[in-house]
CSV table of C-alpha atoms in Angstrom, one decimal:
chain,number,residue,atom,x,y,z
A,1,UNK,CA,120.4,50.9,161.2
A,2,UNK,CA,120.5,47.4,159.5
A,3,UNK,CA,117.7,46.6,157.0
A,4,UNK,CA,116.5,43.1,156.3
A,5,UNK,CA,114.1,42.3,153.4
A,6,UNK,CA,111.8,39.3,154.3
A,7,UNK,CA,109.1,37.4,152.5
A,8,UNK,CA,107.3,34.1,152.7
A,9,UNK,CA,109.9,32.5,150.5
A,10,UNK,CA,112.9,33.7,152.5
A,11,UNK,CA,113.0,32.2,156.0
A,12,UNK,CA,113.6,34.6,158.9
A,13,UNK,CA,115.2,31.7,160.7
A,14,UNK,CA,118.3,32.3,158.5
A,15,UNK,CA,118.8,35.8,159.9
A,16,UNK,CA,121.2,36.5,162.7
A,17,UNK,CA,119.5,39.3,164.8
A,18,UNK,CA,119.9,40.1,168.5
A,19,UNK,CA,116.9,40.2,170.8
A,20,UNK,CA,114.7,43.2,170.0
A,21,UNK,CA,111.6,45.1,170.7
A,22,UNK,CA,109.8,45.7,167.3
A,23,UNK,CA,107.2,48.4,166.3
A,24,UNK,CA,105.1,46.9,163.6
A,25,UNK,CA,102.9,48.7,161.1
A,26,UNK,CA,102.7,50.0,157.6
A,27,UNK,CA,103.8,53.5,158.9
A,28,UNK,CA,103.2,55.5,155.6
A,29,UNK,CA,104.2,59.1,156.5
A,30,UNK,CA,105.8,58.2,159.8
A,31,UNK,CA,103.4,60.8,161.3
A,32,UNK,CA,102.9,61.7,165.0
A,33,UNK,CA,100.8,58.6,165.6
A,34,UNK,CA,103.4,56.3,164.1
A,35,UNK,CA,106.2,58.2,166.0
A,36,UNK,CA,104.4,57.4,169.3
A,37,UNK,CA,104.4,53.7,168.4
A,38,UNK,CA,108.0,53.7,167.3
A,39,UNK,CA,109.2,55.8,170.3
A,40,UNK,CA,107.4,53.4,172.7
A,41,UNK,CA,109.3,50.5,171.1
A,42,UNK,CA,112.6,52.2,171.4
A,43,UNK,CA,112.0,53.2,175.1
A,44,UNK,CA,111.1,49.6,176.0
A,45,UNK,CA,114.1,48.3,174.0
A,46,UNK,CA,116.5,50.7,175.9
A,47,UNK,CA,114.9,49.9,179.2
A,48,UNK,CA,115.5,46.2,178.5
A,49,UNK,CA,118.9,46.5,177.1
A,50,UNK,CA,117.9,45.0,173.7
A,51,UNK,CA,117.8,46.2,170.1
A,52,UNK,CA,115.1,48.4,168.8
A,53,UNK,CA,113.3,47.5,165.5
A,54,UNK,CA,110.6,48.4,163.1
A,55,UNK,CA,108.7,46.0,160.9
A,56,UNK,CA,106.9,47.4,157.8
A,57,UNK,CA,105.5,46.1,154.6
A,58,UNK,CA,105.9,46.8,150.9
A,59,UNK,CA,104.0,47.4,148.7
A,60,UNK,CA,100.9,48.7,150.2
A,61,UNK,CA,98.3,45.9,150.6
A,62,UNK,CA,95.8,47.7,148.3
A,63,UNK,CA,98.2,46.9,145.3
A,64,UNK,CA,97.8,43.2,146.0
A,65,UNK,CA,94.3,43.0,147.3
A,66,UNK,CA,92.6,45.4,144.8
A,67,UNK,CA,92.8,44.1,141.3
A,68,UNK,CA,92.1,47.5,139.7
A,69,UNK,CA,95.1,49.1,141.5
A,70,UNK,CA,98.5,48.3,140.1
A,71,UNK,CA,100.5,51.0,142.0
A,72,UNK,CA,100.1,52.9,145.2
A,73,UNK,CA,101.3,56.4,146.0
A,74,UNK,CA,102.9,57.0,149.3
A,75,UNK,CA,103.3,60.0,151.7
A,76,UNK,CA,106.7,58.4,152.3
A,77,UNK,CA,107.9,55.9,149.8
A,78,UNK,CA,110.0,53.0,151.2
A,79,UNK,CA,113.4,54.7,150.6
A,80,UNK,CA,112.3,57.9,152.3
A,81,UNK,CA,110.6,55.9,155.2
A,82,UNK,CA,113.9,54.1,155.7
A,83,UNK,CA,115.9,57.4,156.0
A,84,UNK,CA,113.5,58.8,158.5
A,85,UNK,CA,113.5,55.6,160.6
A,86,UNK,CA,117.3,55.8,160.5
A,87,UNK,CA,117.3,59.2,161.8
A,88,UNK,CA,115.2,58.0,164.7
A,89,UNK,CA,118.1,55.9,166.0
A,90,UNK,CA,116.6,52.4,165.5
A,91,UNK,CA,118.9,49.4,165.2
A,92,UNK,CA,116.9,47.1,162.8
A,93,UNK,CA,114.4,47.7,160.0
A,94,UNK,CA,112.5,44.5,158.8
A,95,UNK,CA,110.8,45.1,155.4
A,96,UNK,CA,108.3,42.3,154.7
A,97,UNK,CA,107.1,41.8,151.1
A,98,UNK,CA,103.3,42.0,151.0
A,99,UNK,CA,102.0,39.6,148.4
A,100,UNK,CA,99.2,37.2,148.1
A,101,UNK,CA,101.2,34.5,149.9
A,102,UNK,CA,101.6,36.8,152.9
A,103,UNK,CA,97.9,37.9,152.7
A,104,UNK,CA,97.0,34.2,152.9
A,105,UNK,CA,98.8,33.4,156.1
A,106,UNK,CA,96.8,32.6,159.1
A,107,UNK,CA,97.4,34.8,162.1
A,108,UNK,CA,99.3,32.0,163.9
A,109,UNK,CA,101.5,31.3,160.9
A,110,UNK,CA,102.3,35.0,160.6
A,111,UNK,CA,103.5,35.1,164.2
A,112,UNK,CA,105.5,31.9,163.8
A,113,UNK,CA,107.1,33.0,160.5
A,114,UNK,CA,107.8,36.7,161.2
A,115,UNK,CA,108.0,37.4,165.0
A,116,UNK,CA,109.3,34.2,166.6
A,117,UNK,CA,112.4,33.7,164.3
A,118,UNK,CA,113.4,37.4,164.7
A,119,UNK,CA,114.2,37.0,168.4
A,120,UNK,CA,111.4,39.5,169.2
A,121,UNK,CA,110.9,40.1,172.9
A,122,UNK,CA,108.0,42.6,172.6
A,123,UNK,CA,105.7,43.5,169.8
A,124,UNK,CA,104.6,47.2,169.9
A,125,UNK,CA,101.7,48.3,167.7
A,126,UNK,CA,98.7,50.7,167.5
A,127,UNK,CA,95.4,49.6,168.9
A,128,UNK,CA,94.0,49.0,165.5
A,129,UNK,CA,96.8,46.8,164.0
A,130,UNK,CA,95.8,43.5,162.4
A,131,UNK,CA,97.7,40.6,160.9
A,132,UNK,CA,97.1,37.3,159.2
A,133,UNK,CA,94.4,36.4,156.5
A,134,UNK,CA,91.8,39.1,156.3
A,135,UNK,CA,93.2,40.8,159.3
A,136,UNK,CA,91.8,38.1,161.6
A,137,UNK,CA,94.7,38.6,164.1
A,138,UNK,CA,94.7,41.7,166.3
A,139,UNK,CA,96.4,43.0,169.4
A,140,UNK,CA,93.7,41.3,171.3
A,141,UNK,CA,94.7,37.9,169.9
A,142,UNK,CA,98.5,38.4,169.9
A,143,UNK,CA,99.0,37.1,173.4
A,144,UNK,CA,97.3,33.8,172.3
A,145,UNK,CA,99.4,33.5,169.1
A,146,UNK,CA,102.6,34.3,170.8
A,147,UNK,CA,102.2,31.4,173.1
A,148,UNK,CA,104.2,33.2,175.8
A,149,UNK,CA,107.3,33.8,173.6
A,150,UNK,CA,107.1,37.6,173.7
A,151,UNK,CA,105.2,40.4,175.3
A,152,UNK,CA,102.8,42.8,173.6
A,153,UNK,CA,102.3,46.6,174.0
A,154,UNK,CA,99.3,48.4,172.7
A,155,UNK,CA,99.6,52.1,171.9
A,156,UNK,CA,96.3,53.9,172.1
A,157,UNK,CA,95.0,56.4,169.5
A,158,UNK,CA,96.9,59.6,169.0
A,159,UNK,CA,94.6,62.4,168.1
A,160,UNK,CA,94.9,66.0,166.9
A,161,UNK,CA,91.8,67.8,167.9
A,162,UNK,CA,89.0,65.2,168.1
A,163,UNK,CA,90.3,63.1,165.0
A,164,UNK,CA,92.8,60.4,164.9
A,165,UNK,CA,96.1,61.2,163.4
A,166,UNK,CA,96.2,58.8,160.4
A,167,UNK,CA,97.7,58.4,156.9
A,168,UNK,CA,94.1,58.5,155.5
A,169,UNK,CA,93.6,61.9,157.0
A,170,UNK,CA,96.8,63.2,155.7
A,171,UNK,CA,96.0,62.1,152.2
A,172,UNK,CA,92.6,63.8,152.4
A,173,UNK,CA,94.3,67.0,153.5
A,174,UNK,CA,96.8,66.8,150.6
A,175,UNK,CA,93.9,66.3,148.3
A,176,UNK,CA,92.7,69.8,149.2
A,177,UNK,CA,96.1,71.4,149.4
A,178,UNK,CA,96.2,71.9,153.2
A,179,UNK,CA,99.9,71.2,153.5
A,180,UNK,CA,100.2,73.4,156.6
A,181,UNK,CA,97.9,71.0,158.5
A,182,UNK,CA,99.7,68.0,157.0
A,183,UNK,CA,102.9,69.3,158.5
A,184,UNK,CA,101.3,69.6,161.9
A,185,UNK,CA,100.3,65.9,161.8
A,186,UNK,CA,103.7,64.8,160.4
A,187,UNK,CA,105.7,66.9,162.8
A,188,UNK,CA,107.9,68.0,159.8
A,189,UNK,CA,107.4,69.6,156.4
A,190,UNK,CA,105.8,67.2,153.7
A,191,UNK,CA,108.3,66.6,151.0
A,192,UNK,CA,108.9,65.0,147.6
A,193,UNK,CA,112.3,64.1,146.0
A,194,UNK,CA,113.3,64.2,142.4
A,195,UNK,CA,115.7,65.5,139.9
A,196,UNK,CA,115.9,69.2,138.8
A,197,UNK,CA,116.3,70.3,135.2
A,198,UNK,CA,116.8,74.1,135.0
A,199,UNK,CA,116.6,74.8,131.3
A,200,UNK,CA,113.2,76.6,131.5
A,201,UNK,CA,114.1,80.1,132.6
A,202,UNK,CA,116.3,82.1,135.0
A,203,UNK,CA,115.5,81.1,138.7
A,204,UNK,CA,113.0,78.4,137.4
A,205,UNK,CA,113.7,74.7,137.8
A,206,UNK,CA,111.6,71.8,136.5
A,207,UNK,CA,111.5,69.0,139.1
A,208,UNK,CA,111.0,65.5,137.8
A,209,UNK,CA,109.8,62.9,140.3
A,210,UNK,CA,110.1,59.2,139.4
A,211,UNK,CA,109.2,57.8,142.8
A,212,UNK,CA,105.7,56.9,144.0
A,213,UNK,CA,105.0,60.0,146.0
A,214,UNK,CA,101.5,61.1,146.9
A,215,UNK,CA,101.1,64.8,145.7
A,216,UNK,CA,99.1,67.7,147.0
A,217,UNK,CA,96.4,69.0,144.6
A,218,UNK,CA,96.7,71.8,142.0
A,219,UNK,CA,97.9,75.0,143.3
A,220,UNK,CA,100.8,77.3,144.2
A,221,UNK,CA,102.8,76.6,147.3
A,222,UNK,CA,105.5,78.2,149.4
A,223,UNK,CA,108.4,75.7,149.4
A,224,UNK,CA,112.0,75.3,150.7
A,225,UNK,CA,114.2,73.5,148.2
A,226,UNK,CA,117.3,71.5,149.1
A,227,UNK,CA,119.7,71.7,146.1
A,228,UNK,CA,123.4,71.1,145.9
A,229,UNK,CA,123.5,70.8,149.8
A,230,UNK,CA,121.9,74.3,150.2
A,231,UNK,CA,118.4,75.3,151.3
A,232,UNK,CA,116.5,77.9,149.1
A,233,UNK,CA,113.2,79.5,149.3
A,234,UNK,CA,110.7,79.5,146.5
A,235,UNK,CA,107.3,78.8,145.1
A,236,UNK,CA,106.0,75.6,143.4
A,237,UNK,CA,103.1,75.3,141.2
A,238,UNK,CA,101.4,72.1,140.5
A,239,UNK,CA,99.1,71.7,137.5
A,240,UNK,CA,95.9,69.6,137.6
A,241,UNK,CA,96.5,65.9,137.1
A,242,UNK,CA,100.2,66.2,138.0
A,243,UNK,CA,100.3,62.5,137.6
A,244,UNK,CA,98.4,60.9,134.7
A,245,UNK,CA,96.8,57.5,135.3
A,246,UNK,CA,99.3,54.9,136.4
A,247,UNK,CA,102.3,57.0,135.4
A,248,UNK,CA,105.1,56.9,137.9
A,249,UNK,CA,106.8,60.0,136.6
A,250,UNK,CA,105.6,63.5,137.0
A,251,UNK,CA,107.0,67.0,136.7
A,252,UNK,CA,106.3,70.4,138.3
A,253,UNK,CA,108.0,73.8,138.3
A,254,UNK,CA,109.7,75.8,141.1
A,255,UNK,CA,110.7,79.4,141.2
A,256,UNK,CA,113.7,80.1,143.4
A,257,UNK,CA,114.0,83.4,145.2
A,258,UNK,CA,117.7,83.6,145.9
A,259,UNK,CA,119.7,81.9,143.0
A,260,UNK,CA,119.9,81.5,139.3
A,261,UNK,CA,118.8,78.0,138.3
A,262,UNK,CA,121.8,77.3,136.0
A,263,UNK,CA,121.7,74.5,133.5
A,264,UNK,CA,122.7,71.3,135.5
A,265,UNK,CA,120.7,68.3,136.5
A,266,UNK,CA,120.8,67.7,140.2
A,267,UNK,CA,119.0,65.7,143.0
A,268,UNK,CA,116.5,67.9,144.7
A,269,UNK,CA,114.2,67.8,147.7
A,270,UNK,CA,111.1,70.0,147.8
A,271,UNK,CA,109.4,70.8,151.2
A,272,UNK,CA,105.9,72.1,151.1
A,273,UNK,CA,104.8,74.7,153.7
A,274,UNK,CA,101.7,76.5,152.7
A,275,UNK,CA,99.2,77.0,149.8
A,276,UNK,CA,99.2,80.5,148.2
A,277,UNK,CA,96.5,80.1,145.6
A,278,UNK,CA,94.5,77.5,143.8
A,279,UNK,CA,96.1,77.9,140.4
A,280,UNK,CA,98.9,79.7,138.5
A,281,UNK,CA,97.6,80.5,135.0
A,282,UNK,CA,100.8,80.1,133.0
A,283,UNK,CA,104.6,79.5,133.0
A,284,UNK,CA,105.0,81.3,129.7
A,285,UNK,CA,108.3,83.1,130.3
A,286,UNK,CA,107.2,86.0,128.1
A,287,UNK,CA,104.9,87.3,130.8
A,288,UNK,CA,105.7,85.3,133.9
A,289,UNK,CA,108.1,87.8,135.5
A,290,UNK,CA,105.3,90.1,136.7
A,291,UNK,CA,103.3,87.3,138.2
A,292,UNK,CA,106.4,85.9,140.0
A,293,UNK,CA,107.4,89.4,141.4
A,294,UNK,CA,103.9,89.7,143.0
A,295,UNK,CA,104.1,86.1,144.3
A,296,UNK,CA,107.6,86.7,145.6
A,297,UNK,CA,106.4,89.3,148.1
A,298,UNK,CA,104.0,86.7,149.5
A,299,UNK,CA,106.7,84.1,149.8
A,300,UNK,CA,109.2,86.4,151.4
A,301,UNK,CA,106.5,87.5,154.0
A,302,UNK,CA,105.6,83.9,154.8
A,303,UNK,CA,109.2,83.0,155.5
A,304,UNK,CA,110.0,86.3,157.3
A,305,UNK,CA,112.6,87.2,154.7
A,306,UNK,CA,111.6,90.9,154.4
């Protein structure tokens, strides 16, 4: 997959891209609803013999449009989103910088600047996708703004139960620790990536996350940990206010069932599976062993390791 970074100050006319079908949206989480949109674009691209593409935006519009919000936290920050899309077998990823200049474009100007020059043959989006100043453009107006230069495909709502699968719904579930329900909506385990620092105690690693991940709420969770190319089972505990204010860096601790932590600093991926309890009183190593042994039985039972 080839990635292109675009903005209102860098003309898409200068890019050399083959004809393509593009799925467009913010796609935070790349959840089952997003996957339906992207899969539809890929199917249409394959059927037409052209390239498949995704257009997304960075940062989140709230960072630009809400003065009080300097940063946003993501279910899948851009780097992780890119990896997921790459694994889906797409040819192109267009990352458009969302700034006040982009937000001020008329719907017609947005189409002329970001669809027409990119050799787009079909724009695929969810029924609620909007574009242009104040979201005045929609899938209902896209045919008019395309002026016959490309087709449009609307993907209807994807629901789980009676409720739409959405990034907002996933964040609300993370806010109450229902990661098992989050995983159902994502179609994969929710994860964060960081660096492990294992100087705390035997089998305990401290995970330092510097990217802008959205976190589950306080509690103790069953997790799988990808460390040094191997998967390990464990338990993570997140303290209240794991991220303070606008800080981009946060830390939490993971107890590993099947290995000694050692003393090296390594890249680590932590996948969350289920919430065990609302809090873990302490990580004081003088008394933690008994608590960990009791929790270990729960973890082994959850993963069927007994």
